[in-house]
Amino acid sequence: MDKIVVDNLTLQYTDGTESLRGVSMTIPANAITVLFGPAGGGKSSLLRCINRLNDLADVKTVSGRVLLDGVNILDPATDVVALRRKVGMVFARPVVLPFTIRGNITYGLELMGIHEAARLDEAVEQSLRLAALWDEVHERLEDPAIALSGGQQQRLCLARSLALQPEVILLDEPTSGLDPISTGKVEAALQELKKDYTIVLVPHSVQQAGRTADFAAFLLQGELVEFGVGKDLFTRPSDQRTEDYVTGRFG
């Protein structure tokens, strides 16, 4: 089942840069869809369109549609706050809040009006377990989040997003600054999370793309070159440009 449909999406910034040109693709539910390609290809711009974070950038024009469960989220009438609860985002650099580990998880829930201790406790444990962090931190939930390692902070940011019970999780190079062990833990968590969530990932390398992708999209200079099943696209791509990039001939 398709969770997200991108239909002829074009995005141009005020400096004249055209980041996306007529991109059309479908993103299936309960799978990891990877957006990969060289820098400047439009990967992050496409990711940010899916939860309207590009509203905060200097965008000149946007045309086309992004359908989430059949509803065009680019419609000006869209409730963007509600959308961002439904579509969570994790960035390359973990940004923990200046609270305890527990406080990082409960902050968003409390803003939504949830204050019952039992409900908050349940959300903390459940989201930390989903992010593969509970076993490492459950005895120090009142410690400052900043005391965690980089890999733990990144998984805490993932847990914070999961606590709001989104349907879609967007990740923009979430392991770019992590060591191989932490990267492995994040990737393993994503494989478990896809059973219940739709995941769209911009990986930090072609190797990570190949490891994680159920489906993959190769973006080059704002154009969608190729979209397909991950293992097919990385082993027998149909476009020469995809093959050249995957095999390291450029990028």
Short mmCIF file of C-alpha atoms in Angstrom, two decimals:
data_model
loop_
_atom_site.label_atom_id
_atom_site.label_comp_id
_atom_site.label_asym_id
_atom_site.label_seq_id
_atom_site.Cartn_x
_atom_site.Cartn_y
_atom_site.Cartn_z
CA MET A 1 0.00 0.00 0.00
CA ASP A 2 1.28 3.46 -0.90
CA LYS A 3 1.57 5.84 2.06
CA ILE A 4 2.96 8.85 0.18
CA VAL A 5 2.58 9.83 -3.46
CA VAL A 6 4.82 12.57 -4.87
CA ASP A 7 3.25 13.92 -8.05
CA ASN A 8 5.19 16.15 -10.45
CA LEU A 9 6.87 18.05 -7.60
CA THR A 10 8.97 21.05 -8.58
CA LEU A 11 10.72 23.29 -6.05
CA GLN A 12 12.70 26.46 -6.71
CA TYR A 13 14.48 28.59 -4.12
CA THR A 14 14.59 32.39 -4.17
CA ASP A 15 18.25 32.38 -5.26
CA GLY A 16 17.14 30.74 -8.51
CA THR A 17 18.29 27.24 -7.55
CA GLU A 18 15.88 24.63 -8.82
CA SER A 19 16.14 21.84 -6.28
CA LEU A 20 13.46 19.51 -7.64
CA ARG A 21 12.20 19.16 -11.20
CA GLY A 22 9.02 17.25 -11.89
CA VAL A 23 9.66 14.49 -9.37
CA SER A 24 7.02 11.74 -9.23
CA MET A 25 7.27 8.61 -7.08
CA THR A 26 5.32 6.51 -4.60
CA ILE A 27 6.53 5.65 -1.11
CA PRO A 28 5.09 2.37 0.24
CA ALA A 29 3.87 1.96 3.81
CA ASN A 30 5.82 -0.21 6.27
CA ALA A 31 9.08 -0.10 4.34
CA ILE A 32 12.34 1.85 4.24
CA THR A 33 12.55 4.06 1.16
CA VAL A 34 16.00 5.51 0.60
CA LEU A 35 16.68 8.77 -1.27
CA PHE A 36 20.29 8.74 -2.48
CA GLY A 37 22.59 10.58 -4.85
CA PRO A 38 25.34 13.23 -4.86
CA ALA A 39 25.15 16.44 -2.86
CA GLY A 40 22.79 19.03 -4.31
CA GLY A 41 20.58 16.43 -5.91
CA GLY A 42 17.44 17.42 -4.04
CA LYS A 43 17.27 14.61 -1.47
CA SER A 44 16.90 16.81 1.61
CA SER A 45 14.54 19.18 -0.20
CA LEU A 46 12.24 16.29 -1.07
CA LEU A 47 12.43 14.97 2.48
CA ARG A 48 11.52 18.37 3.90
CA CYS A 49 8.58 18.74 1.54
CA ILE A 50 7.00 15.67 3.11
CA ASN A 51 6.44 17.49 6.40
CA ARG A 52 6.49 21.06 5.09
CA LEU A 53 9.82 22.02 6.68
CA ASN A 54 10.60 23.82 3.43
CA ASP A 55 8.04 26.40 4.58
CA LEU A 56 10.88 27.70 6.77
CA ALA A 57 13.31 28.08 3.83
CA ASP A 58 13.58 30.75 1.15
CA VAL A 59 11.36 29.02 -1.39
CA LYS A 60 10.23 30.92 -4.48
CA THR A 61 7.85 28.43 -6.03
CA VAL A 62 6.49 24.97 -5.30
CA SER A 63 4.26 23.11 -7.71
CA GLY A 64 2.88 19.59 -7.89
CA ARG A 65 1.43 17.54 -5.07
CA VAL A 66 2.56 15.45 -2.11
CA LEU A 67 -0.24 13.13 -1.06
CA LEU A 68 -0.21 11.58 2.41
CA ASP A 69 -2.96 8.98 2.67
CA GLY A 70 -4.51 10.61 -0.39
CA VAL A 71 -4.53 14.16 1.03
CA ASN A 72 -2.36 16.87 -0.58
CA ILE A 73 -0.22 18.20 2.27
CA LEU A 74 1.01 21.12 0.11
CA ASP A 75 -2.49 22.58 0.20
CA PRO A 76 -2.34 25.96 2.01
CA ALA A 77 -5.19 24.81 4.27
CA THR A 78 -3.09 21.98 5.72
CA ASP A 79 -2.69 22.05 9.51
CA VAL A 80 1.12 21.99 9.53
CA VAL A 81 1.41 21.37 13.29
CA ALA A 82 -0.83 18.31 13.01
CA LEU A 83 1.11 17.17 9.93
CA ARG A 84 4.43 17.30 11.78
CA ARG A 85 3.01 15.15 14.57
CA LYS A 86 2.06 12.61 11.92
CA VAL A 87 5.37 12.92 10.05
CA GLY A 88 8.39 13.00 12.40
CA MET A 89 11.87 14.19 11.41
CA VAL A 90 15.34 13.23 12.64
CA PHE A 91 18.27 15.31 11.46
CA ALA A 92 21.93 14.52 10.80
CA ARG A 93 23.11 16.23 13.97
CA PRO A 94 21.28 15.17 17.12
CA VAL A 95 19.70 18.13 18.85
CA VAL A 96 18.79 17.13 22.40
CA LEU A 97 16.72 19.47 24.55
CA PRO A 98 18.37 20.93 27.69
CA PHE A 99 16.45 18.53 29.90
CA THR A 100 16.88 15.08 31.34
CA ILE A 101 16.70 11.99 29.16
CA ARG A 102 13.15 11.47 30.36
CA GLY A 103 12.30 15.14 29.86
CA ASN A 104 13.34 14.95 26.21
CA ILE A 105 10.72 12.27 25.63
CA THR A 106 7.90 13.81 27.66
CA TYR A 107 8.31 17.43 26.49
CA GLY A 108 6.29 17.06 23.29
CA LEU A 109 3.63 14.97 24.99
CA GLU A 110 3.18 17.55 27.72
CA LEU A 111 2.79 20.26 25.09
CA MET A 112 -0.06 18.16 23.69
CA GLY A 113 -1.71 18.24 27.12
CA ILE A 114 -0.68 14.79 28.35
CA HIS A 115 0.35 15.00 32.02
CA GLU A 116 -0.67 11.69 33.60
CA ALA A 117 2.45 10.13 35.13
CA ALA A 118 1.56 6.55 34.19
CA ARG A 119 0.93 7.49 30.56
CA LEU A 120 4.15 9.47 30.33
CA ASP A 121 6.15 6.65 31.93
CA GLU A 122 4.71 4.20 29.43
CA ALA A 123 5.56 6.49 26.52
CA VAL A 124 9.14 6.96 27.76
CA GLU A 125 9.78 3.23 28.04
CA GLN A 126 8.03 2.30 24.81
CA SER A 127 9.74 4.94 22.66
CA LEU A 128 13.18 4.24 24.13
CA ARG A 129 12.70 0.52 23.51
CA LEU A 130 11.65 1.20 19.91
CA ALA A 131 14.79 3.32 19.42
CA ALA A 132 16.96 0.53 20.91
CA LEU A 133 18.06 2.77 23.78
CA TRP A 134 16.09 1.58 26.83
CA ASP A 135 18.59 -1.04 27.99
CA GLU A 136 21.40 1.54 28.00
CA VAL A 137 19.64 4.38 29.81
CA HIS A 138 16.70 3.06 31.86
CA GLU A 139 18.61 3.43 35.15
CA ARG A 140 19.58 7.05 34.48
CA LEU A 141 16.51 8.68 33.00
CA GLU A 142 17.01 11.73 35.23
CA ASP A 143 20.52 12.37 33.91
CA PRO A 144 21.01 15.29 31.49
CA ALA A 145 20.49 14.17 27.90
CA ILE A 146 23.65 16.02 26.89
CA ALA A 147 25.67 13.46 28.91
CA LEU A 148 24.80 10.72 26.39
CA SER A 149 27.20 9.73 23.63
CA GLY A 150 26.58 10.97 20.10
CA GLY A 151 25.03 7.67 19.05
CA GLN A 152 22.80 7.60 22.10
CA GLN A 153 21.73 11.21 21.52
CA GLN A 154 20.73 10.34 17.97
CA ARG A 155 18.62 7.42 19.15
CA LEU A 156 17.11 9.69 21.83
CA CYS A 157 16.05 12.10 19.07
CA LEU A 158 14.48 9.15 17.27
CA ALA A 159 12.71 8.11 20.48
CA ARG A 160 11.47 11.68 21.01
CA SER A 161 9.89 11.59 17.57
CA LEU A 162 8.39 8.13 18.18
CA ALA A 163 6.81 9.26 21.47
CA LEU A 164 4.40 11.44 19.47
CA GLN A 165 3.25 8.29 17.62
CA PRO A 166 3.86 9.49 14.07
CA GLU A 167 2.95 7.40 11.04
CA VAL A 168 5.97 8.44 8.97
CA ILE A 169 9.58 8.95 10.09
CA LEU A 170 11.93 11.07 7.95
CA LEU A 171 15.67 10.76 8.58
CA ASP A 172 18.25 13.06 6.99
CA GLU A 173 21.68 11.35 7.24
CA PRO A 174 21.01 10.33 10.86
CA THR A 175 24.26 8.36 11.20
CA SER A 176 26.66 10.69 9.38
CA GLY A 177 28.56 11.56 12.57
CA LEU A 178 28.35 8.19 14.29
CA ASP A 179 30.84 5.36 14.74
CA PRO A 180 30.14 1.99 13.06
CA ILE A 181 28.69 0.38 16.21
CA SER A 182 26.22 3.24 16.80
CA THR A 183 25.38 3.27 13.09
CA GLY A 184 24.60 -0.44 13.26
CA LYS A 185 22.28 0.10 16.22
CA VAL A 186 20.36 2.85 14.43
CA GLU A 187 20.06 0.74 11.27
CA ALA A 188 18.87 -2.27 13.29
CA ALA A 189 16.27 -0.11 15.02
CA LEU A 190 14.97 1.10 11.65
CA GLN A 191 14.53 -2.48 10.44
CA GLU A 192 12.31 -3.16 13.44
CA LEU A 193 10.45 0.15 13.20
CA LYS A 194 9.39 -0.37 9.58
CA LYS A 195 6.93 -3.03 10.77
CA ASP A 196 4.79 -0.23 12.19
CA TYR A 197 6.03 2.92 10.47
CA THR A 198 6.76 4.26 7.01
CA ILE A 199 10.43 5.33 6.89
CA VAL A 200 12.10 7.66 4.40
CA LEU A 201 15.88 7.82 4.78
CA VAL A 202 18.59 9.95 3.24
CA PRO A 203 21.66 7.76 3.92
CA HIS A 204 25.18 9.02 4.49
CA SER A 205 26.71 6.63 1.94
CA VAL A 206 25.84 4.35 -0.97
CA GLN A 207 26.83 1.42 1.25
CA GLN A 208 24.24 2.37 3.86
CA ALA A 209 21.66 2.85 1.12
CA GLY A 210 22.32 -0.67 -0.11
CA ARG A 211 22.11 -2.14 3.40
CA THR A 212 18.87 -0.51 4.42
CA ALA A 213 16.72 0.08 1.33
CA ASP A 214 13.53 -1.82 0.66
CA PHE A 215 12.96 0.75 -2.07
CA ALA A 216 15.36 3.36 -3.43
CA ALA A 217 15.24 6.56 -5.44
CA PHE A 218 18.31 7.99 -7.19
CA LEU A 219 18.20 11.78 -7.43
CA LEU A 220 20.60 13.77 -9.59
CA GLN A 221 20.50 17.57 -9.99
CA GLY A 222 16.88 17.75 -8.90
CA GLU A 223 15.72 14.98 -11.21
CA LEU A 224 14.47 11.55 -10.21
CA VAL A 225 16.64 9.31 -12.38
CA GLU A 226 15.38 5.95 -11.16
CA PHE A 227 13.12 4.41 -8.54
CA GLY A 228 12.75 0.74 -7.71
CA VAL A 229 13.20 -2.15 -5.32
CA GLY A 230 16.41 -1.58 -3.37
CA LYS A 231 18.24 -4.78 -4.15
CA ASP A 232 17.45 -4.44 -7.87
CA LEU A 233 18.47 -0.82 -8.11
CA PHE A 234 21.83 -1.43 -6.45
CA THR A 235 22.69 -4.64 -8.33
CA ARG A 236 21.18 -4.09 -11.78
CA PRO A 237 20.07 -0.48 -12.27
CA SER A 238 18.32 0.32 -15.53
CA ASP A 239 19.88 3.78 -15.98
CA GLN A 240 23.59 4.17 -16.75
CA ARG A 241 23.83 7.23 -14.47
CA THR A 242 22.62 5.15 -11.53
CA GLU A 243 25.13 2.43 -12.28
CA ASP A 244 27.95 4.96 -12.59
CA TYR A 245 27.09 6.44 -9.19
CA VAL A 246 26.57 3.13 -7.41
CA THR A 247 29.88 1.79 -8.73
CA GLY A 248 31.77 4.94 -7.71
CA ARG A 249 32.48 6.40 -11.12
CA PHE A 250 31.28 9.79 -9.91
CA GLY A 251 29.95 11.46 -6.76
#
